[in-house]
Coordinates of C-alpha atoms and ligand atoms in Angstrom, one line a residue:
M1 CA -29.4 -12.9 -20.5
A2 CA -29.8 -16.3 -18.9
L3 CA -32.1 -16.6 -16.0
A4 CA -29.3 -17.3 -13.5
A5 CA -27.3 -14.3 -14.8
R6 CA -30.3 -12.1 -14.6
I7 CA -31.0 -13.2 -11.0
E8 CA -27.4 -12.5 -10.1
W9 CA -27.5 -9.1 -11.8
L10 CA -30.7 -8.2 -9.9
A11 CA -29.2 -9.5 -6.6
A12 CA -26.1 -7.3 -7.3
R13 CA -28.2 -4.3 -7.9
A14 CA -30.3 -4.9 -4.8
L15 CA -27.2 -5.4 -2.7
R16 CA -25.7 -2.2 -4.1
A17 CA -28.8 -0.3 -3.3
V18 CA -28.7 -1.6 0.3
V19 CA -25.1 -0.6 0.6
H20 CA -25.9 2.9 -0.7
V21 CA -28.7 3.2 1.9
L22 CA -26.4 2.0 4.7
V23 CA -23.6 4.4 3.6
A24 CA -26.0 7.3 3.4
L25 CA -27.4 6.4 6.9
F26 CA -23.8 6.1 8.2
R27 CA -22.8 9.5 6.7
L28 CA -25.8 11.0 8.4
L29 CA -24.9 9.6 11.7
A30 CA -21.2 10.1 11.3
S31 CA -21.5 13.7 10.3
R32 CA -22.2 14.5 13.9
R33 CA -18.9 12.9 14.9
A34 CA -16.9 13.9 11.9
V35 CA -13.4 12.4 12.0
G36 CA -10.8 14.8 10.9
G37 CA -13.1 17.8 10.7
P38 CA -13.3 19.8 7.5
P39 CA -11.1 18.6 4.6
R40 CA -8.2 20.9 5.5
P41 CA -5.1 19.7 3.5
P42 CA -1.8 20.6 5.1
P43 CA 0.1 23.7 3.9
P44 CA 2.3 23.1 0.8
A45 CA 5.6 21.4 1.4
S46 CA 7.5 24.6 0.6
D47 CA 11.0 23.6 1.7
P48 CA 12.9 22.7 -1.6
L49 CA 14.6 19.8 0.3
L50 CA 11.2 18.1 0.7
R51 CA 10.7 18.1 -3.1
L52 CA 13.8 16.1 -4.0
S53 CA 13.8 12.3 -4.4
A54 CA 15.9 10.1 -2.1
V55 CA 18.3 9.5 -4.9
R56 CA 18.8 13.2 -5.5
L57 CA 19.1 13.9 -1.7
A58 CA 21.8 11.2 -1.4
E59 CA 23.7 12.7 -4.3
R60 CA 23.6 16.2 -2.9
I61 CA 24.7 15.0 0.5
R62 CA 27.6 13.0 -1.0
R63 CA 28.6 16.1 -3.0
K64 CA 28.4 18.3 0.2
E65 CA 25.8 20.5 -1.5
V66 CA 23.6 19.9 1.5
T67 CA 24.1 18.2 4.8
S68 CA 22.2 15.3 6.1
V69 CA 21.4 17.3 9.2
Q70 CA 19.7 19.9 7.1
V71 CA 17.7 17.2 5.3
V72 CA 16.7 15.4 8.5
R73 CA 15.8 18.7 10.1
A74 CA 13.6 19.7 7.2
Y75 CA 11.7 16.4 7.5
I76 CA 11.4 16.7 11.3
E77 CA 9.8 20.2 10.9
R78 CA 7.5 18.9 8.1
I79 CA 6.3 16.0 10.3
Q80 CA 5.7 18.4 13.2
E81 CA 3.7 20.6 10.9
V82 CA 1.5 18.0 9.3
N83 CA 1.1 15.2 11.8
P84 CA -1.4 17.0 14.1
L85 CA -3.6 17.0 11.0
V86 CA -3.1 13.5 9.6
N87 CA -1.9 11.4 12.6
A88 CA 0.3 9.3 10.5
V89 CA 3.5 9.1 12.6
V90 CA 2.9 7.2 15.9
K91 CA 6.4 7.5 17.3
D92 CA 9.5 9.4 16.2
R93 CA 13.2 9.1 17.0
F94 CA 14.2 12.7 16.0
S95 CA 17.1 13.3 18.4
A96 CA 18.7 9.9 17.5
A97 CA 18.2 10.7 13.8
L98 CA 19.9 14.1 14.1
Q99 CA 22.9 12.4 15.8
E100 CA 23.0 9.8 13.0
A101 CA 22.8 12.6 10.4
A102 CA 25.7 14.4 12.0
R103 CA 27.7 11.2 11.9
A104 CA 26.8 10.8 8.2
D105 CA 28.0 14.4 7.5
R106 CA 31.3 13.7 9.3
L107 CA 31.7 10.6 7.2
V108 CA 31.2 12.6 4.0
E109 CA 33.7 15.2 5.2
E110 CA 36.3 12.6 6.0
D111 CA 35.8 10.6 2.9
K112 CA 38.6 11.4 0.5
G113 CA 37.7 8.7 -2.0
D114 CA 35.9 8.9 -5.2
E115 CA 32.2 9.8 -4.9
G116 CA 31.3 6.7 -6.9
V117 CA 32.9 4.5 -4.3
L118 CA 30.8 6.2 -1.5
K119 CA 27.7 5.8 -3.7
E120 CA 28.4 2.1 -4.2
R121 CA 29.0 1.5 -0.5
L122 CA 26.4 3.8 1.1
P123 CA 23.8 4.7 -1.7
L124 CA 21.4 6.3 0.7
L125 CA 23.9 7.9 3.1
G126 CA 22.2 10.5 5.3
V127 CA 18.7 10.1 3.8
P128 CA 15.8 9.8 6.3
F129 CA 13.1 7.2 5.9
T130 CA 9.9 6.1 7.7
V131 CA 8.7 2.6 8.5
K132 CA 5.2 1.0 9.1
E133 CA 5.0 0.4 12.9
S134 CA 4.4 -3.3 12.4
F135 CA 8.0 -3.7 11.4
C136 CA 10.7 -4.1 14.0
V137 CA 12.9 -0.9 14.3
Q138 CA 15.3 -1.0 17.2
G139 CA 14.1 1.0 20.2
M140 CA 10.7 1.7 18.6
P141 CA 7.2 0.4 19.4
N142 CA 5.9 -2.7 17.5
S143 CA 2.3 -3.2 18.4
A144 CA 0.6 -3.6 15.0
G145 CA -2.2 -1.5 16.5
L146 CA -3.0 -4.1 19.3
L147 CA -3.7 -2.6 22.7
S148 CA -2.4 -5.8 24.2
R149 CA 1.0 -5.0 22.7
R150 CA 1.2 -1.5 24.2
G151 CA 4.7 -1.0 25.5
V152 CA 6.3 -3.6 23.3
V153 CA 9.6 -2.2 22.0
S154 CA 11.8 -3.8 19.3
G155 CA 15.3 -4.8 20.3
T156 CA 16.3 -5.5 16.7
D157 CA 15.7 -4.2 13.1
A158 CA 13.6 -6.2 10.6
P159 CA 16.0 -7.3 7.8
A160 CA 14.5 -4.8 5.3
V161 CA 15.0 -2.0 7.8
A162 CA 18.6 -3.2 8.6
L163 CA 19.5 -3.2 4.9
L164 CA 18.3 0.4 4.4
K165 CA 20.3 1.4 7.5
K166 CA 23.3 -0.4 6.1
A167 CA 22.9 1.6 2.9
G168 CA 23.2 4.7 5.1
A169 CA 19.6 5.7 5.4
I170 CA 18.3 7.1 8.8
P171 CA 15.0 5.9 10.3
L172 CA 13.0 8.9 11.4
A173 CA 9.7 7.5 12.7
V174 CA 7.3 4.7 12.6
T175 CA 3.8 5.1 11.2
N176 CA 0.2 3.9 11.8
C177 CA -1.4 0.8 10.5
S178 CA -4.7 -1.0 10.9
E179 CA -5.1 -3.4 13.8
L180 CA -3.1 -6.5 13.0
C181 CA -2.4 -5.0 9.5
M182 CA -5.5 -6.6 8.2
W183 CA -7.8 -3.8 7.0
L184 CA -7.8 -1.0 4.5
E185 CA -8.3 1.8 7.0
S186 CA -5.4 2.6 9.3
H187 CA -7.3 2.9 12.6
N188 CA -6.7 1.2 16.0
H189 CA -7.4 1.9 19.6
L190 CA -3.7 2.4 20.5
Y191 CA -2.9 5.3 18.1
G192 CA -6.3 6.3 16.7
I193 CA -7.2 7.0 13.1
T194 CA -4.9 8.3 10.3
R195 CA -6.3 10.7 7.8
N196 CA -5.8 11.3 4.1
P197 CA -4.0 14.6 3.5
Y198 CA -6.0 15.3 0.3
D199 CA -9.2 15.2 2.4
T200 CA -9.0 14.5 6.1
R201 CA -12.5 13.0 6.0
R202 CA -11.2 10.2 3.9
I203 CA -9.1 7.1 4.6
P204 CA -5.4 7.0 3.7
G205 CA -5.9 3.3 3.1
G206 CA -4.4 0.4 4.9
S207 CA -2.8 -1.3 6.3
S208 CA 0.3 0.9 5.5
G209 CA -1.9 4.0 5.7
G210 CA 0.4 5.9 8.0
E211 CA 3.2 5.5 5.4
G212 CA 0.9 6.6 2.6
S213 CA -0.3 9.6 4.5
I214 CA 3.0 10.9 5.7
L215 CA 4.7 10.4 2.4
A216 CA 2.0 12.2 0.5
S217 CA 2.0 15.0 3.1
G218 CA 5.7 15.5 2.3
G219 CA 6.7 14.3 5.8
S220 CA 8.8 11.5 4.4
V221 CA 10.5 10.8 1.1
V222 CA 10.7 6.9 1.2
G223 CA 9.1 4.3 3.4
V224 CA 8.7 0.6 4.1
G225 CA 5.3 -1.1 3.9
S226 CA 3.9 -4.6 3.8
D227 CA 1.2 -6.1 1.6
I228 CA -0.8 -9.4 1.7
G229 CA -4.0 -8.0 0.2
G230 CA -3.1 -4.6 -1.0
S231 CA -1.6 -2.8 2.1
I232 CA 1.1 -1.1 0.1
R233 CA -0.8 -0.4 -3.1
M234 CA -4.1 0.8 -1.6
P235 CA -2.5 3.4 0.6
A236 CA -0.2 4.4 -2.3
F237 CA -3.3 4.8 -4.5
F238 CA -5.4 6.7 -2.0
N239 CA -2.5 9.1 -1.3
G240 CA -1.3 9.6 -4.8
I241 CA 2.2 8.1 -4.5
F242 CA 4.1 5.0 -5.8
G243 CA 4.0 1.7 -4.0
H244 CA 5.6 -1.6 -5.2
K245 CA 4.6 -5.1 -4.1
P246 CA 7.6 -7.1 -5.2
T247 CA 7.6 -10.7 -6.5
P248 CA 7.1 -12.8 -3.3
G249 CA 10.2 -14.2 -1.6
I250 CA 12.5 -11.4 -2.8
V251 CA 12.4 -9.0 0.2
S252 CA 12.5 -10.7 3.6
N253 CA 9.2 -10.6 5.5
D254 CA 11.0 -11.2 8.8
G255 CA 10.8 -8.8 11.8
Q256 CA 7.1 -8.0 11.6
H257 CA 4.0 -8.4 13.7
P258 CA 1.9 -10.4 13.0
P259 CA 4.8 -12.7 12.2
S260 CA 5.0 -14.1 8.7
S261 CA 5.1 -17.8 8.7
G262 CA 4.0 -20.8 6.6
R263 CA 1.7 -20.1 3.7
R264 CA 1.3 -16.4 4.8
D265 CA 4.9 -16.0 3.6
E266 CA 3.7 -17.0 0.1
F267 CA 1.4 -14.1 -0.2
L268 CA 2.9 -11.4 2.1
C269 CA 5.3 -9.0 0.5
T270 CA 7.5 -6.2 2.0
G271 CA 8.1 -3.3 -0.4
P272 CA 8.9 0.4 -0.9
M273 CA 6.6 3.3 -0.9
C274 CA 7.7 6.7 -2.2
R275 CA 6.8 10.0 -3.9
Y276 CA 9.3 9.7 -6.8
A277 CA 9.4 6.8 -9.2
E278 CA 13.2 7.0 -9.5
D279 CA 13.5 5.9 -5.9
L280 CA 11.6 2.6 -6.5
L281 CA 14.4 0.6 -8.1
P282 CA 17.2 1.6 -5.7
L283 CA 15.0 1.0 -2.7
L284 CA 13.9 -2.4 -4.0
S285 CA 17.5 -3.3 -4.8
I286 CA 18.6 -2.4 -1.3
M287 CA 15.7 -4.1 0.5
A288 CA 16.1 -7.2 -1.6
G289 CA 19.7 -7.7 -0.3
K290 CA 21.2 -10.8 -1.9
N291 CA 18.0 -11.6 -3.7
A292 CA 18.3 -8.4 -5.9
D293 CA 20.3 -10.4 -8.5
K294 CA 17.2 -12.5 -9.2
L295 CA 15.4 -9.5 -10.6
S296 CA 18.1 -8.2 -13.1
L297 CA 17.1 -4.7 -11.9
H298 CA 20.0 -3.1 -13.8
A299 CA 19.1 -4.6 -17.2
D300 CA 17.9 -2.0 -19.6
V301 CA 14.2 -2.0 -20.3
D302 CA 13.1 -0.9 -23.8
L303 CA 9.4 0.1 -23.2
R304 CA 8.8 0.1 -26.9
K305 CA 9.5 -3.6 -27.0
L306 CA 7.1 -4.7 -24.2
R307 CA 3.6 -6.1 -24.8
Y308 CA 0.9 -4.2 -23.1
F309 CA -2.5 -5.3 -21.8
S310 CA -5.3 -3.4 -20.1
V311 CA -8.1 -4.9 -18.0
P312 CA -10.6 -2.1 -17.1
H313 CA -12.5 -3.9 -14.3
N314 CA -13.1 -7.4 -12.8
G315 CA -15.9 -8.2 -15.2
G316 CA -18.6 -7.5 -12.6
S317 CA -19.0 -9.1 -9.2
P318 CA -22.1 -8.7 -7.0
L319 CA -20.0 -8.3 -3.9
V320 CA -17.5 -5.7 -5.3
S321 CA -18.2 -2.1 -6.2
P322 CA -18.2 -1.2 -9.9
V323 CA -15.1 0.8 -11.0
E324 CA -15.8 4.5 -10.9
R325 CA -16.1 6.3 -14.2
Q326 CA -13.1 8.6 -13.5
L327 CA -10.9 5.6 -12.9
I328 CA -12.0 3.9 -16.1
E329 CA -11.3 7.1 -18.0
A330 CA -7.9 7.5 -16.3
Q331 CA -6.8 4.1 -17.4
K332 CA -8.0 4.8 -20.9
K333 CA -5.8 7.9 -20.9
V334 CA -2.8 5.7 -19.8
V335 CA -3.5 3.4 -22.7
R336 CA -3.7 6.2 -25.2
R337 CA -0.5 7.8 -23.8
L338 CA 1.5 4.6 -23.9
E339 CA 0.4 4.0 -27.5
A340 CA 1.2 7.6 -28.5
D341 CA 4.6 7.7 -26.7
L342 CA 5.9 4.3 -27.5
G343 CA 4.2 3.3 -30.7
V344 CA 2.8 0.2 -29.1
T345 CA -0.7 -1.3 -29.1
V346 CA -2.3 -1.9 -25.7
Q347 CA -4.7 -4.8 -26.0
E348 CA -7.8 -4.8 -23.8
V349 CA -8.2 -8.4 -22.6
P350 CA -11.0 -10.1 -20.8
L351 CA -10.0 -12.1 -17.6
P352 CA -13.4 -13.4 -16.5
Q353 CA -11.9 -15.2 -13.5
L354 CA -11.2 -11.8 -11.9
R355 CA -14.8 -11.6 -10.9
Y356 CA -14.0 -14.2 -8.3
S357 CA -11.0 -12.3 -6.9
H358 CA -12.4 -11.8 -3.4
H359 CA -13.4 -15.4 -3.1
I360 CA -10.0 -16.6 -4.5
W361 CA -8.2 -14.4 -1.9
L362 CA -10.4 -15.5 1.0
D363 CA -10.2 -19.2 0.1
L364 CA -6.5 -19.3 -0.6
S365 CA -4.9 -16.8 1.7
P366 CA -3.9 -18.7 4.8
G367 CA -6.9 -17.8 6.9
V368 CA -7.8 -14.1 6.7
C369 CA -5.2 -13.1 9.1
G370 CA -2.8 -15.9 8.3
S371 CA -1.7 -18.5 10.7
P372 CA -1.8 -18.5 13.6
H373 CA -5.4 -17.5 13.3
C374 CA -6.8 -14.0 13.8
W375 CA -8.4 -14.6 17.1
C376 CA -5.1 -15.9 18.6
L377 CA -3.2 -13.0 17.2
M378 CA -5.7 -10.6 18.7
G379 CA -5.0 -11.9 22.1
D380 CA -1.7 -11.2 23.9
G381 CA -0.5 -14.7 23.4
S382 CA -1.7 -16.0 26.8
R383 CA -5.4 -15.9 25.9
K384 CA -7.6 -16.4 22.9
V385 CA -10.1 -13.9 21.7
W386 CA -13.7 -15.1 21.0
P387 CA -14.9 -13.0 18.1
L388 CA -18.6 -13.2 18.9
W389 CA -18.0 -12.1 22.5
E390 CA -15.8 -9.3 21.2
L391 CA -18.6 -8.3 18.8
L392 CA -21.0 -8.1 21.7
K393 CA -18.5 -6.0 23.7
W394 CA -18.0 -3.8 20.7
L395 CA -21.7 -3.1 20.4
L396 CA -21.5 -2.0 24.1
G397 CA -18.5 0.1 23.3
R398 CA -16.4 -2.1 25.6
S399 CA -14.1 -3.9 23.2
P400 CA -10.3 -3.0 22.8
H401 CA -10.6 -4.2 19.2
T402 CA -11.8 -2.4 16.1
L403 CA -14.9 -3.7 14.2
P404 CA -12.9 -4.8 11.1
A405 CA -10.5 -6.8 13.3
I406 CA -13.5 -8.5 15.0
G407 CA -15.2 -9.0 11.6
L408 CA -12.0 -10.6 10.1
A409 CA -11.7 -12.8 13.1
L410 CA -15.3 -14.0 12.6
V411 CA -14.6 -14.6 8.9
D412 CA -11.4 -16.4 9.8
K413 CA -13.4 -18.7 12.1
V414 CA -16.0 -19.4 9.4
L415 CA -13.3 -19.8 6.8
G416 CA -12.0 -22.8 8.6
S417 CA -14.0 -24.9 6.0
Q418 CA -12.4 -26.3 2.9
P419 CA -11.7 -24.0 0.0
S420 CA -14.3 -24.5 -2.8
R421 CA -13.2 -26.6 -5.7
F422 CA -14.8 -24.3 -8.2
I423 CA -12.8 -21.3 -6.9
G424 CA -9.6 -23.3 -6.9
Q425 CA -10.2 -24.0 -10.6
Q426 CA -10.9 -20.3 -11.3
K427 CA -7.6 -19.4 -9.6
E428 CA -5.7 -22.0 -11.7
Q429 CA -7.3 -20.8 -14.9
L430 CA -6.5 -17.2 -14.1
Q431 CA -2.9 -18.0 -13.1
V432 CA -2.3 -19.8 -16.4
R433 CA -4.0 -17.2 -18.5
V434 CA -2.2 -14.2 -16.9
E435 CA 1.2 -15.9 -16.9
Q436 CA 0.6 -16.8 -20.6
L437 CA -0.2 -13.2 -21.4
L438 CA 2.6 -11.6 -19.5
G439 CA 5.5 -14.0 -20.1
S440 CA 8.8 -12.2 -19.5
D441 CA 8.1 -9.0 -21.5
G442 CA 4.4 -8.2 -20.8
V443 CA 2.7 -5.7 -18.5
L444 CA -0.9 -5.4 -17.5
L445 CA -2.9 -2.4 -16.4
Y446 CA -5.6 -2.8 -13.8
P447 CA -7.4 -0.4 -11.4
P448 CA -5.9 -0.4 -7.9
H449 CA -9.4 -0.1 -6.3
P450 CA -12.9 0.4 -7.6
R451 CA -13.2 3.9 -6.1
V452 CA -11.0 6.8 -5.1
A453 CA -10.3 7.3 -1.3
P454 CA -13.6 6.5 0.5
E455 CA -14.7 8.4 3.6
H456 CA -13.7 7.0 7.0
H457 CA -15.3 3.7 8.0
V458 CA -17.3 3.4 4.8
P459 CA -15.1 0.3 3.7
V460 CA -16.9 -1.8 6.2
F461 CA -19.9 -1.7 3.9
T462 CA -17.8 -2.7 0.9
P463 CA -15.3 -5.1 2.4
F464 CA -14.5 -7.0 -0.8
D465 CA -13.3 -4.0 -2.8
F466 CA -9.8 -4.8 -1.6
S467 CA -9.8 -7.7 -4.1
Y468 CA -8.6 -5.5 -6.9
T469 CA -5.2 -5.6 -5.2
G470 CA -5.5 -8.8 -3.2
V471 CA -5.8 -11.1 -6.2
F472 CA -2.2 -10.4 -7.3
N473 CA -1.0 -11.5 -3.9
I474 CA -2.5 -14.9 -4.6
L475 CA -1.1 -14.9 -8.2
G476 CA 2.3 -14.0 -6.8
L477 CA 3.0 -11.3 -9.4
P478 CA 4.9 -8.0 -8.9
V479 CA 2.8 -4.9 -9.1
T480 CA 3.5 -1.2 -9.0
Q481 CA 0.8 1.3 -8.1
C482 CA 1.3 4.5 -10.0
P483 CA -0.3 7.9 -9.3
L484 CA -2.1 9.6 -12.3
G485 CA -2.8 13.1 -10.9
L486 CA -6.0 14.2 -9.2
G487 CA -9.5 13.6 -10.3
E488 CA -12.9 14.8 -9.1
Q489 CA -12.8 16.4 -5.6
R490 CA -9.0 16.6 -6.1
L491 CA -8.5 13.0 -5.0
P492 CA -5.7 10.9 -6.4
L493 CA -6.2 8.6 -9.4
G494 CA -4.0 5.6 -10.1
V495 CA -3.4 2.4 -11.9
Q496 CA -1.7 -0.9 -11.1
V497 CA 1.0 -2.1 -13.4
V498 CA 1.5 -5.9 -13.2
A499 CA 4.3 -8.0 -14.6
G500 CA 5.4 -11.6 -14.7
K501 CA 7.2 -13.3 -11.7
L502 CA 10.6 -11.8 -11.2
Q503 CA 10.0 -9.1 -13.9
D504 CA 9.6 -6.3 -11.3
R505 CA 12.0 -4.1 -13.4
L506 CA 9.3 -3.9 -16.1
C507 CA 6.7 -2.4 -13.7
L508 CA 9.3 0.0 -12.3
A509 CA 10.2 1.2 -15.8
V510 CA 6.6 1.8 -16.8
A511 CA 6.1 3.6 -13.5
R512 CA 8.9 6.1 -14.4
H513 CA 7.3 6.6 -17.8
L514 CA 3.9 7.3 -16.2
E515 CA 5.4 9.7 -13.8
R516 CA 6.8 11.7 -16.7
A517 CA 3.5 11.4 -18.6
F518 CA 1.1 12.2 -15.7
G519 CA 3.2 14.2 -13.3
G520 CA 3.6 11.7 -10.4
W521 CA 2.9 12.9 -6.8
R522 CA 0.9 16.1 -6.3
D523 CA 1.3 18.2 -3.2
P524 CA -2.0 18.0 -1.3
G525 CA -1.5 21.5 -0.1
A526 CA -0.7 23.0 -3.5
P527 CA -3.4 25.5 -4.5
Ligands
ELD601 C1 -17.2 -5.6 9.7 C2 -16.2 -5.3 8.7 C3 -15.3 -6.4 8.4 C4 -15.9 -7.5 7.6 C5 -14.9 -8.3 6.8 C6 -15.6 -9.2 5.8 C7 -14.7 -9.9 4.9 C8 -13.5 -9.1 4.4 C9 -12.4 -10.1 4.2 C10 -11.1 -9.7 4.0 C11 -10.7 -8.3 4.1 C12 -9.2 -8.3 4.0 C13 -8.7 -6.9 3.8 C14 -7.2 -7.0 3.5 C15 -6.6 -5.6 3.5 C16 -5.2 -5.6 3.1 C17 -4.4 -6.4 4.2 C18 -2.9 -6.3 3.9 N1 -2.1 -6.4 4.9 O1 -2.5 -6.3 2.7

């Protein structure tokens, strides 16, 4: 091994050893103030209505086999049962939702037309859904976890939310996110910390962690998340559900805080999160509005004719954790299963540029928090926040901000410098290579994160692990995170399925196959 490589290898080992010591120390100190108490999963979601996909629920409501009021009530009761444990829902609109459900039932009663016409016009009539609190939902809070935005109430709906309502779906509640939506743990000083239903000592991910947690707990069937570094896919992975980051520019990013603008819009995506793979395509189609036609979502996909690639890890990077054995094995099982089921060959390919993923994201995403910069967004608009001063206040327990938000603001300040030329070249080489591989009929498998759901706050010691998802925001490719059952310690396993630009339908088709092959969502309360 060349000297430089050996030095880097040694540095990586040393850094990992330091992180292990810090995490062990943290665990020792944190055990005294355990967040979430013992890993008590919620009781099983026993109501059969909670175990139907949104598509099936809509069909049964249209056919008068069940009423929307019954469905909405079942979800209200489930949220009331699980939320004290997971703290995923931060504000509900239950009474309004029940009134809207009753209106939906009356509409079904009065509709004398063909069921197909109703399905065409209102495909999700009477089905409840949840939304990440950073999106505008009329009459609901929209703080993005900032104390300075306490009391802010949306007067409108974000376009993605409006399109779901137009399709007949009923917003039930808004869910927790990380401060400014810029961290992989959903924790802020306005709503507190959200917990993973498979083990309440662990993170549900972020920043759409409230969505991930309430969906996995059976308190919602479909939800809306946003993703600029992995905030749909990491929560979907840690909570054992499906999450799709669409091709950028397909689903409107409007109606969110922080606002999407300029280059941020190139990397930020709004997308669906759900427990059942069959809901992904209809949800995406509705949320995409007029842009749905660009994805040819209703074109048949013959999985046997696709080309498959697998990349087991990022090739090794000193600042990113190595992929856990159980995730490497899980992805190998996916490869074997696809080959056995479809008669295809899944090619393992090296993409050496992936080892720079974190640097590519940091260099190329528009600042860490996007523009305007983090420290402006952390303020209430009238004043700037000085990260170093906030860090000092945090150390004294006097800051209204969380450590990750302060840390990101510091990084944002430092990142003002020019992106590195070398990293720009790596990104271009990676972009060309991946697009060459995928074309319009290829899919690529890649781990969603190096480790299964970490314990609360541990990600501050491994902040660059998000780069397993973040790199695809920069490449502008559609990705579906697919659950693969439960691994050691009964924590969800998963895999990212990546396709070429506008080829979202390929990832969605593979997701449905993997659900059949690996069982999809698992009830965290199931024995
Ligand atoms: C003290 C802890 C924070 C230190 C931060 C060090 C640098 C980390 C840089 C970037 C982390 C970005 C994480 C993005 C998570 C996903 C965001 C999203 N909305 O998709």
